[in-house]
Coordinates of C-alpha atoms and ligand atoms in Angstrom, one line a residue:
M263 CA -9.4 25.7 -18.9
A264 CA -6.5 23.6 -20.0
T265 CA -6.3 22.3 -23.6
L266 CA -7.1 18.6 -23.9
T267 CA -6.0 18.0 -27.4
R268 CA -2.2 18.5 -27.4
P269 CA -0.6 15.2 -28.2
A270 CA 1.6 13.7 -25.5
T271 CA 5.3 14.5 -26.0
P272 CA 7.8 11.7 -25.8
R273 CA 9.9 12.5 -22.8
A274 CA 12.5 9.8 -23.0
A275 CA 15.3 12.3 -23.7
A276 CA 14.3 14.6 -20.8
A277 CA 15.2 12.1 -18.0
R278 CA 17.8 13.5 -15.6
P279 CA 20.9 11.3 -15.2
R280 CA 20.7 9.6 -11.8
R281 CA 23.4 8.4 -9.4
T282 CA 23.6 4.7 -10.2
V283 CA 23.3 2.3 -7.3
P284 CA 24.4 -1.3 -8.0
V285 CA 21.4 -3.4 -9.0
G286 CA 20.3 -5.5 -6.1
L287 CA 22.0 -3.5 -3.3
R288 CA 18.8 -1.7 -2.2
S289 CA 16.7 -4.8 -2.6
R290 CA 19.1 -6.6 -0.2
R291 CA 18.9 -3.7 2.3
D292 CA 15.1 -3.8 2.1
A293 CA 15.2 -7.6 2.7
A294 CA 17.3 -6.9 5.8
V295 CA 14.8 -4.3 7.0
R296 CA 11.9 -6.7 6.5
L297 CA 13.7 -9.3 8.5
A298 CA 14.5 -6.8 11.3
A299 CA 10.8 -5.8 11.4
V300 CA 9.6 -9.4 11.7
V301 CA 12.2 -10.1 14.4
S302 CA 11.2 -7.0 16.3
L303 CA 7.6 -7.9 16.2
W304 CA 8.1 -11.4 17.5
S305 CA 10.6 -10.1 20.1
G306 CA 8.0 -7.7 21.3
L307 CA 5.4 -10.5 21.6
L308 CA 7.9 -12.7 23.4
L309 CA 8.9 -9.9 25.8
V310 CA 5.3 -9.2 26.9
T311 CA 4.7 -12.9 27.2
W312 CA 7.8 -13.2 29.4
W313 CA 6.7 -10.3 31.6
W314 CA 3.3 -12.0 31.9
T315 CA 5.0 -15.2 32.9
A316 CA 7.3 -13.4 35.5
A317 CA 4.1 -11.9 37.0
G318 CA 2.8 -15.4 37.7
G319 CA 0.6 -15.7 34.6
V320 CA 1.4 -19.4 34.1
Q321 CA 0.7 -20.4 37.8
E322 CA -2.6 -18.5 37.7
L323 CA -3.7 -20.8 34.8
G324 CA -4.0 -23.5 37.5
G325 CA -7.3 -22.1 38.9
W326 CA -10.5 -21.8 36.8
A327 CA -11.4 -18.1 37.4
S328 CA -7.8 -16.9 37.9
G329 CA -6.8 -18.8 34.7
L330 CA -9.5 -17.0 32.7
T331 CA -8.3 -13.7 34.0
S332 CA -4.7 -14.5 33.4
A333 CA -5.4 -15.7 29.8
G334 CA -7.5 -12.5 29.4
R335 CA -4.5 -10.4 30.5
L336 CA -2.2 -12.1 28.0
T337 CA -4.5 -11.7 25.1
G338 CA -4.9 -8.0 26.1
L339 CA -1.2 -7.5 26.0
W340 CA -0.8 -9.2 22.6
S341 CA -3.8 -7.2 21.3
S342 CA -2.4 -3.9 22.5
L343 CA 1.0 -4.6 21.0
L344 CA -0.4 -5.5 17.7
L345 CA -2.8 -2.5 17.7
L346 CA 0.2 -0.2 18.0
V347 CA 2.1 -2.1 15.3
Q348 CA -1.0 -1.6 13.2
V349 CA -0.7 2.2 13.6
L350 CA 3.0 2.1 12.8
L351 CA 2.5 0.0 9.7
M352 CA 0.1 2.6 8.2
A353 CA 2.0 5.7 9.4
R354 CA 3.9 5.9 6.1
V355 CA 7.2 5.4 7.9
P356 CA 9.7 5.8 5.1
V357 CA 11.9 2.9 6.0
L358 CA 8.9 0.5 6.1
E359 CA 7.4 2.0 3.0
R360 CA 10.6 1.4 1.1
A361 CA 11.1 -2.1 2.4
F362 CA 7.6 -3.5 2.1
G363 CA 5.8 -1.3 -0.4
Q364 CA 2.2 -0.3 0.1
D365 CA 0.5 -3.4 -1.3
E366 CA 2.5 -5.6 1.1
L367 CA 2.0 -3.2 4.0
A368 CA -1.7 -3.2 3.4
R369 CA -1.7 -7.1 3.3
V370 CA 0.2 -7.3 6.6
H371 CA -2.0 -4.5 8.1
R372 CA -5.1 -6.5 7.3
L373 CA -3.7 -9.7 8.8
V374 CA -2.3 -8.0 12.0
G375 CA -5.6 -6.0 12.2
F376 CA -7.9 -9.0 12.3
T377 CA -5.5 -10.8 14.6
S378 CA -5.4 -7.9 17.1
F379 CA -9.1 -7.5 17.0
T380 CA -9.7 -11.2 17.6
L381 CA -7.3 -11.0 20.6
M382 CA -9.1 -7.9 21.9
V383 CA -12.5 -9.7 21.8
A384 CA -10.8 -12.7 23.6
H385 CA -9.3 -10.3 26.1
I386 CA -12.7 -8.7 26.9
G387 CA -14.5 -12.0 27.1
L388 CA -11.9 -13.9 29.1
I389 CA -11.1 -11.2 31.7
T390 CA -14.8 -10.5 32.3
W391 CA -15.6 -14.2 32.7
G392 CA -12.7 -14.5 35.1
Y393 CA -13.9 -11.5 37.2
A394 CA -17.3 -13.2 37.2
A395 CA -15.6 -16.0 39.1
G396 CA -15.8 -18.3 36.1
S397 CA -19.6 -18.2 35.9
L398 CA -20.9 -17.6 32.4
A399 CA -24.3 -16.5 33.7
A400 CA -22.8 -13.7 35.8
T401 CA -20.5 -12.4 33.0
P402 CA -22.9 -9.8 31.4
G403 CA -23.5 -8.2 34.8
T404 CA -19.8 -8.2 35.6
L405 CA -19.1 -6.6 32.2
W406 CA -21.5 -3.8 33.0
D407 CA -20.0 -3.4 36.5
L408 CA -16.4 -3.3 35.2
T409 CA -17.4 -0.8 32.5
V410 CA -19.1 1.7 34.8
T411 CA -17.0 1.4 37.9
Y412 CA -13.4 0.9 36.9
P413 CA -11.4 4.0 35.8
G414 CA -10.9 4.3 32.0
M415 CA -13.3 1.5 31.2
L416 CA -16.0 3.7 29.7
L417 CA -13.5 5.2 27.4
A418 CA -12.2 1.7 26.5
A419 CA -15.7 0.6 25.7
A420 CA -16.1 3.6 23.4
G421 CA -12.8 2.7 21.8
T422 CA -14.0 -0.9 21.3
V423 CA -17.1 0.3 19.5
C424 CA -14.8 2.3 17.2
L425 CA -12.7 -0.7 16.4
V426 CA -15.7 -2.9 15.9
L427 CA -17.0 -0.4 13.3
V428 CA -13.6 -0.4 11.5
V429 CA -13.3 -4.2 11.5
V430 CA -16.9 -4.8 10.4
T431 CA -16.6 -2.4 7.5
S432 CA -13.3 -4.0 6.5
V433 CA -14.8 -7.4 6.0
K434 CA -14.7 -7.9 2.2
A435 CA -18.4 -8.2 1.7
A436 CA -19.2 -5.0 3.6
R437 CA -16.2 -3.2 2.1
R438 CA -17.5 -3.8 -1.4
R439 CA -20.8 -2.1 -0.6
L440 CA -19.2 1.1 0.7
R441 CA -17.8 4.0 -1.3
Y442 CA -14.0 4.2 -0.9
E443 CA -14.2 7.6 0.9
S444 CA -16.9 6.4 3.4
W445 CA -14.8 3.3 4.2
H446 CA -11.7 5.4 4.5
L447 CA -13.3 7.9 6.8
L448 CA -14.7 5.1 9.0
H449 CA -11.2 3.6 9.1
L450 CA -9.9 6.7 10.7
Y451 CA -11.9 5.8 13.8
A452 CA -9.3 3.2 14.4
Y453 CA -7.0 5.9 15.7
L454 CA -9.7 7.1 18.1
G455 CA -10.3 3.4 19.2
V456 CA -6.6 2.9 19.9
G457 CA -6.3 6.3 21.8
L458 CA -9.4 5.6 23.9
A459 CA -7.9 2.2 25.1
L460 CA -4.8 3.9 26.6
P461 CA -6.4 5.2 29.9
H462 CA -7.7 1.8 31.0
Q463 CA -4.2 0.4 30.5
L464 CA -2.9 3.1 32.7
W465 CA -5.5 3.2 35.4
T466 CA -6.9 -0.3 35.5
G467 CA -4.1 -2.6 34.2
T468 CA -0.8 -2.5 36.0
E469 CA 1.3 -3.4 33.0
L470 CA 2.4 0.1 32.1
V471 CA 3.6 1.0 35.6
S472 CA 4.7 -2.3 37.3
S473 CA 8.4 -2.0 36.5
P474 CA 10.7 0.6 34.8
G475 CA 11.4 -1.9 31.9
R476 CA 7.6 -2.2 31.2
T477 CA 7.0 1.5 31.6
V478 CA 9.8 2.3 29.1
F479 CA 8.7 -0.3 26.6
W480 CA 5.0 0.6 26.5
W481 CA 5.5 4.4 26.6
S482 CA 8.2 4.1 23.9
L483 CA 5.8 2.1 21.7
W484 CA 2.9 4.5 22.3
G485 CA 5.2 7.5 21.7
A486 CA 6.6 5.9 18.5
A487 CA 3.2 5.2 17.1
A488 CA 1.7 8.6 17.9
G489 CA 4.9 10.4 16.8
A490 CA 5.0 8.5 13.5
V491 CA 1.5 9.4 12.6
V492 CA 2.0 13.1 13.4
V493 CA 5.3 13.4 11.6
W494 CA 4.8 11.2 8.5
R495 CA 1.0 11.5 8.0
V496 CA 0.5 15.1 8.9
L497 CA 3.6 17.3 9.2
L498 CA 5.8 15.9 6.4
P499 CA 3.0 16.1 3.7
L500 CA 2.2 19.6 4.8
V501 CA 5.8 20.8 4.8
R502 CA 6.6 19.0 1.5
T503 CA 3.5 20.5 -0.2
L504 CA 4.5 24.0 0.8
R505 CA 8.2 23.5 -0.2
L506 CA 7.3 21.9 -3.6
G507 CA 4.9 24.7 -4.6
L508 CA 3.3 22.3 -7.2
R509 CA 0.8 23.7 -9.7
V510 CA -1.0 22.1 -12.7
E511 CA 0.9 23.0 -15.8
D512 CA -1.2 21.1 -18.4
V513 CA -3.9 18.5 -18.9
V514 CA -3.6 16.3 -22.0
R515 CA -6.2 13.9 -23.3
E516 CA -4.6 10.6 -24.0
A517 CA -7.6 8.4 -24.9
P518 CA -11.4 8.5 -24.2
G519 CA -11.7 8.8 -20.4
I520 CA -8.0 9.1 -19.8
V521 CA -6.0 12.2 -19.2
S522 CA -2.4 13.1 -18.3
V523 CA -1.9 15.8 -15.8
H524 CA 1.5 17.6 -15.8
V525 CA 2.5 19.4 -12.7
A526 CA 5.6 21.6 -12.0
G527 CA 6.9 23.4 -9.0
P528 CA 10.1 25.3 -7.9
G529 CA 11.0 22.8 -5.2
L530 CA 10.6 19.7 -7.4
A531 CA 14.4 19.2 -7.9
R532 CA 14.7 18.4 -4.2
L533 CA 12.0 15.7 -4.2
R534 CA 13.5 12.2 -4.0
V535 CA 11.1 10.4 -6.2
E536 CA 11.7 7.5 -8.6
A537 CA 10.1 6.2 -11.8
G538 CA 7.4 3.7 -10.9
Q539 CA 6.4 5.3 -7.6
F540 CA 3.1 7.0 -6.8
L541 CA 2.0 9.9 -4.7
T542 CA -1.4 10.8 -3.2
W543 CA -2.8 13.9 -4.8
R544 CA -5.2 16.7 -3.9
F545 CA -6.0 19.3 -6.5
L546 CA -6.9 22.4 -4.5
G547 CA -9.4 25.2 -5.0
R548 CA -12.4 23.1 -6.2
D549 CA -15.0 20.7 -4.8
G550 CA -13.7 17.4 -3.5
W551 CA -10.2 18.8 -2.7
T552 CA -10.3 17.2 0.7
R553 CA -10.2 13.7 -0.9
A554 CA -6.7 12.4 -1.8
N555 CA -6.3 9.9 -4.6
P556 CA -3.2 7.8 -5.3
Y557 CA -1.8 8.1 -8.8
S558 CA 1.5 6.7 -10.2
L559 CA 4.0 8.8 -12.1
S560 CA 3.6 7.9 -15.8
A561 CA 6.9 9.5 -16.9
A562 CA 10.3 9.3 -15.2
P563 CA 10.7 12.4 -12.9
D564 CA 13.2 14.9 -14.4
G565 CA 13.4 17.3 -11.4
R566 CA 11.3 19.9 -13.2
R567 CA 7.9 18.3 -13.7
L568 CA 5.8 15.3 -12.9
R569 CA 3.2 13.5 -15.0
I570 CA 0.3 11.3 -13.9
T571 CA -2.1 9.5 -16.3
V572 CA -5.5 8.9 -14.9
Q573 CA -8.5 6.9 -16.0
D574 CA -12.0 8.3 -15.2
V575 CA -13.6 5.7 -12.9
G576 CA -15.4 8.0 -10.5
D577 CA -15.9 11.5 -9.2
G578 CA -12.3 12.2 -8.2
S579 CA -10.5 10.8 -11.3
G580 CA -13.2 12.0 -13.7
S581 CA -12.9 15.6 -12.5
L582 CA -9.2 15.8 -13.5
A583 CA -10.1 16.5 -17.1
T584 CA -11.5 19.9 -16.1
L585 CA -8.5 21.0 -14.0
R586 CA -7.4 24.5 -14.6
R587 CA -3.9 25.4 -15.4
G588 CA -2.2 27.0 -12.3
S589 CA -4.3 25.0 -9.8
R590 CA -2.4 24.3 -6.6
V591 CA -1.5 20.7 -5.8
A592 CA -0.9 19.0 -2.5
V593 CA 0.8 15.7 -2.4
E594 CA 1.8 12.9 0.0
G595 CA 4.6 10.6 -0.8
P596 CA 6.3 9.4 -2.9
Y597 CA 5.4 5.9 -1.9
G598 CA 5.7 2.4 -3.3
R599 CA 8.6 0.1 -4.3
L600 CA 7.5 -0.6 -7.9
S601 CA 10.8 1.0 -8.8
A602 CA 14.5 0.4 -9.4
R603 CA 15.0 -0.3 -5.7
A604 CA 13.1 -3.6 -5.9
R605 CA 15.4 -4.9 -8.7
T606 CA 17.5 -7.9 -8.0
T607 CA 18.9 -8.4 -11.5
R608 CA 19.5 -6.4 -14.7
R609 CA 17.0 -8.1 -16.9
V610 CA 13.4 -6.9 -16.4
A611 CA 9.9 -7.7 -17.7
L612 CA 7.2 -5.0 -17.2
I613 CA 3.7 -6.4 -17.5
G614 CA 0.8 -4.0 -17.3
A615 CA -2.9 -3.8 -18.2
G616 CA -5.0 -0.8 -19.1
V617 CA -4.0 2.4 -17.3
G618 CA -1.7 0.1 -15.1
I619 CA 0.8 0.7 -17.9
A620 CA 1.4 4.2 -16.4
P621 CA 4.1 3.4 -13.8
L622 CA 5.6 0.8 -16.1
R623 CA 5.9 3.4 -18.9
A624 CA 7.8 5.5 -16.3
L625 CA 10.0 2.6 -15.4
A626 CA 10.7 1.8 -19.0
E627 CA 12.1 5.3 -19.2
G628 CA 13.8 5.6 -15.8
L629 CA 15.4 2.2 -15.4
D630 CA 19.0 1.6 -16.4
Y631 CA 19.2 -1.2 -19.0
A632 CA 20.9 -2.1 -22.2
P633 CA 19.0 -3.0 -25.4
G634 CA 17.4 -6.4 -25.0
E635 CA 17.4 -6.3 -21.2
A636 CA 13.9 -4.8 -20.8
A637 CA 10.6 -6.0 -22.2
L638 CA 7.3 -4.3 -21.7
L639 CA 4.1 -6.4 -22.2
Y640 CA 1.1 -4.3 -22.5
R641 CA -2.4 -5.7 -22.2
F642 CA -5.2 -3.5 -23.6
T643 CA -8.6 -4.0 -25.1
D644 CA -9.1 -1.3 -27.7
Q645 CA -6.6 1.5 -27.7
P646 CA -3.0 1.4 -26.3
L647 CA -1.8 4.3 -24.3
F648 CA 1.6 6.0 -24.9
R649 CA 2.0 4.3 -28.3
A650 CA 4.4 7.0 -29.7
E651 CA 6.4 7.2 -26.4
L652 CA 6.8 3.4 -26.3
D653 CA 7.9 3.4 -29.9
E654 CA 10.4 6.1 -29.1
L655 CA 11.7 4.0 -26.1
A656 CA 12.0 1.0 -28.4
R657 CA 14.0 3.0 -30.9
T658 CA 16.3 4.9 -28.5
R659 CA 16.7 2.4 -25.6
G660 CA 16.1 -1.0 -27.2
L661 CA 13.0 -1.6 -25.1
Q662 CA 11.2 -4.8 -26.4
V663 CA 7.5 -3.8 -26.6
V664 CA 4.9 -6.7 -26.8
P665 CA 1.3 -5.6 -27.2
L666 CA -1.3 -8.1 -25.8
A667 CA -4.4 -6.7 -27.6
G668 CA -8.0 -7.7 -27.7
R669 CA -10.6 -9.1 -25.2
R670 CA -9.6 -11.7 -22.7
R671 CA -8.9 -15.0 -24.5
H672 CA -10.8 -17.0 -21.8
P673 CA -12.2 -16.1 -18.4
D674 CA -9.1 -17.2 -16.4
S675 CA -6.7 -15.6 -18.8
W676 CA -4.7 -12.4 -18.3
L677 CA -3.8 -12.3 -22.0
G678 CA -5.6 -10.7 -25.0
E679 CA -7.2 -12.7 -27.8
L680 CA -4.9 -11.3 -30.5
L681 CA -2.1 -13.8 -30.1
P682 CA 0.0 -15.9 -32.6
E683 CA -1.8 -18.8 -34.2
G684 CA -1.8 -21.9 -32.1
A685 CA -1.3 -19.9 -28.9
E686 CA -4.6 -21.2 -27.4
R687 CA -2.9 -24.6 -26.8
Y688 CA -0.5 -23.1 -24.3
R689 CA -0.7 -21.6 -20.8
D690 CA -0.5 -17.8 -20.7
V691 CA 2.9 -17.9 -19.2
D692 CA 4.2 -20.2 -21.9
V693 CA 2.8 -18.0 -24.6
V694 CA 4.6 -15.0 -23.1
R695 CA 7.8 -17.1 -22.9
G696 CA 7.6 -17.4 -26.7
W697 CA 8.5 -13.6 -26.8
V698 CA 10.6 -13.4 -23.6
P699 CA 12.2 -16.8 -23.2
D700 CA 14.0 -15.9 -20.0
L701 CA 10.9 -14.4 -18.4
L702 CA 11.3 -16.5 -15.2
D703 CA 14.9 -15.3 -14.7
R704 CA 14.0 -11.6 -14.8
D705 CA 12.6 -9.2 -12.3
V706 CA 8.9 -9.0 -13.2
F707 CA 7.1 -5.7 -12.5
V708 CA 3.3 -6.0 -12.6
C709 CA 0.6 -3.3 -12.5
G710 CA -3.1 -3.3 -13.3
P711 CA -6.5 -4.0 -11.9
A712 CA -6.5 -6.2 -8.8
A713 CA -8.2 -9.3 -10.2
W714 CA -6.1 -9.3 -13.3
A715 CA -2.8 -8.8 -11.4
E716 CA -3.7 -11.6 -8.9
R717 CA -4.3 -14.1 -11.8
L718 CA -1.0 -13.1 -13.4
R719 CA 0.8 -13.2 -10.0
D720 CA -0.4 -16.8 -9.3
D721 CA 0.4 -17.9 -12.8
L722 CA 4.0 -16.5 -12.6
L723 CA 4.7 -18.0 -9.2
R724 CA 3.2 -21.4 -10.3
A725 CA 5.5 -21.4 -13.3
G726 CA 8.5 -21.0 -11.1
L727 CA 9.2 -17.2 -10.8
P728 CA 11.0 -16.8 -7.4
P729 CA 8.7 -14.6 -5.2
E730 CA 11.6 -12.1 -4.6
R731 CA 11.6 -11.4 -8.4
L732 CA 7.9 -10.5 -8.5
H733 CA 7.1 -6.8 -7.8
D734 CA 3.4 -5.9 -8.1
E735 CA 1.1 -3.0 -7.4
T736 CA -2.6 -2.9 -8.0
F737 CA -4.9 0.0 -8.5
G738 CA -7.5 -1.2 -6.1
W739 CA -10.4 -2.0 -8.6
Ligands
FAD902 C1 -0.9 2.7 -5.5 C2 -2.0 3.2 -6.5 C3 -1.6 3.8 -7.7 C4 -2.6 4.2 -8.6 N1 -2.2 4.8 -9.8 C5 -3.1 5.1 -10.7 C6 -2.8 5.7 -11.9 O1 -1.6 5.9 -12.2 N2 -3.8 6.0 -12.8 C7 -5.1 5.7 -12.5 O2 -5.9 6.0 -13.4 N3 -5.5 5.2 -11.4 C8 -4.5 4.9 -10.4 N4 -4.9 4.3 -9.3 C9 -6.3 4.1 -9.0 C10 -6.9 5.4 -8.5 O3 -6.4 5.8 -7.3 C11 -8.4 5.3 -8.4 O4 -9.0 5.0 -9.6 C12 -9.0 6.6 -8.0 O5 -8.6 7.0 -6.7 C13 -10.5 6.5 -8.0 O6 -11.1 7.6 -7.3 P1 -12.5 8.2 -7.8 O7 -12.9 9.2 -6.8 O8 -12.4 8.7 -9.2 O9 -13.5 7.0 -7.8 P2 -14.3 6.3 -6.7 O10 -15.7 6.1 -7.3 O11 -14.2 7.0 -5.4 O12 -13.5 4.9 -6.6 C14 -13.5 4.0 -7.6 C15 -12.6 2.8 -7.0 O13 -11.2 3.3 -6.9 C16 -10.6 2.9 -5.7 N5 -10.2 4.1 -5.0 C17 -10.9 5.2 -4.8 N6 -10.1 6.1 -4.0 C18 -9.0 5.4 -3.7 C19 -7.9 5.8 -2.9 N7 -7.8 7.0 -2.3 N8 -6.9 4.8 -2.7 C20 -7.0 3.6 -3.3 N9 -8.0 3.3 -4.1 C21 -9.0 4.1 -4.3 C22 -11.6 2.1 -5.0 O14 -11.3 0.7 -5.2 C23 -12.9 2.4 -5.6 O15 -13.8 1.3 -5.6 C24 -4.0 3.9 -8.3 C25 -4.3 3.3 -7.1 C26 -3.4 2.9 -6.2 C27 -3.8 2.2 -5.0

């Protein structure tokens, strides 16, 4: 069993010098990728709409039954396209991961997911109604006939059931009642749902085969979505894990219920990972190894070892305290853009709460800044993490450290109660601007529990921080 008592060592001096990229360059490239992604999505939607129009879709709207069928066909095309975009969005495609970051991808994924599902329901309803010659009373019988007689339709019906399951369990009220793993496992049924829909498009619809352009478009999209999942969600993590050869080197107790896990491996020097990023971790050779949990690096990577710092909030995180030295580690990633690549300017403010300080601690070490250019505001209730390391960074790098201690000062606040006298008269943002006057001109990196981060995010944006300067990541609870 690993020792849990060794004090954390300041690692500021261990950071490997990195090739410096001009501040803002990667952020501009990412903005261009985001724009290209949005343009591609809308172009795809326009293209399938144009094909639908060219096939007489608009004229068919003139008749009642033909109009219903035609509208059903269009909603089906939009829904299929968005379903495949969904798969691509969550396939961990590096260029998308870097440009959007996981939080933003998850937000877009949710929006696109609910939209494609609504369109799919509209597709089923409208097309069946149209096939029932526009008679609502005949629609249920027609739905049954279509399902059992048309090729591929039984599979499509099974696919629809899978997608309904995924969407129902993703509605916030239901999501809150489920354990994360159960929800995640159910979510994987979405792949099955999308896969089962393909045969009915091939055999019943004519869209995939009615012209070479359409065939190339749809098959390329299907191929890209399936290929992306196989390459980036399955093969790459497998190959990377084998090449890195990571093993647990040490487990260090940082505070009650919080441990740091140090891992090292011979292939680590080749891993392109930055301070502030996170990986998804599996600690092998023990119960629960099949479940992967995301944890951010809490120290800047130095090419030899990685460190994560984890709070015990459940079975997976709690079990890390008893990890054995030498245990093998499988990882996916690195992911996330809470890193130097999001930076648009030299001056930064890092604002974290609780264990959310972990990636900001790594950023405070890994970012390039001169004394006075970086401030770290740390919200904690009882005991700060990394006190010695932050003091060291303040001393050696000129990091401005502002502790925001104590309980919340009021229910809507994201600050602690231990603030300068008279602070209660001011908004949270204005109190902070007392310490960091140019806060709204800096890049602000935020990390912490979801509700706290949302409050802070709203407050900063309302106070006038440009959205492109706000970079946030939440830990999901
Ligand atoms: C990008 C990211 C970075 C994170 N970095 C850190 C970190 O550096 N240190 C730290 O202590 N915690 C971090 N977390 C939170 C950490 O992943 C969860 O606390 C942990 O996975 C909980 O798992 P569990 O089995 O102990 O608890 P459970 O009881 O299974 O879950 C407790 C809560 O944690 C969340 N959660 C569980 N599993 C996952 C998962 N695979 N992905 C996303 N959320 C999950 C859910 O909201 C759940 O309600 C991070 C989360 C994310 C999304």
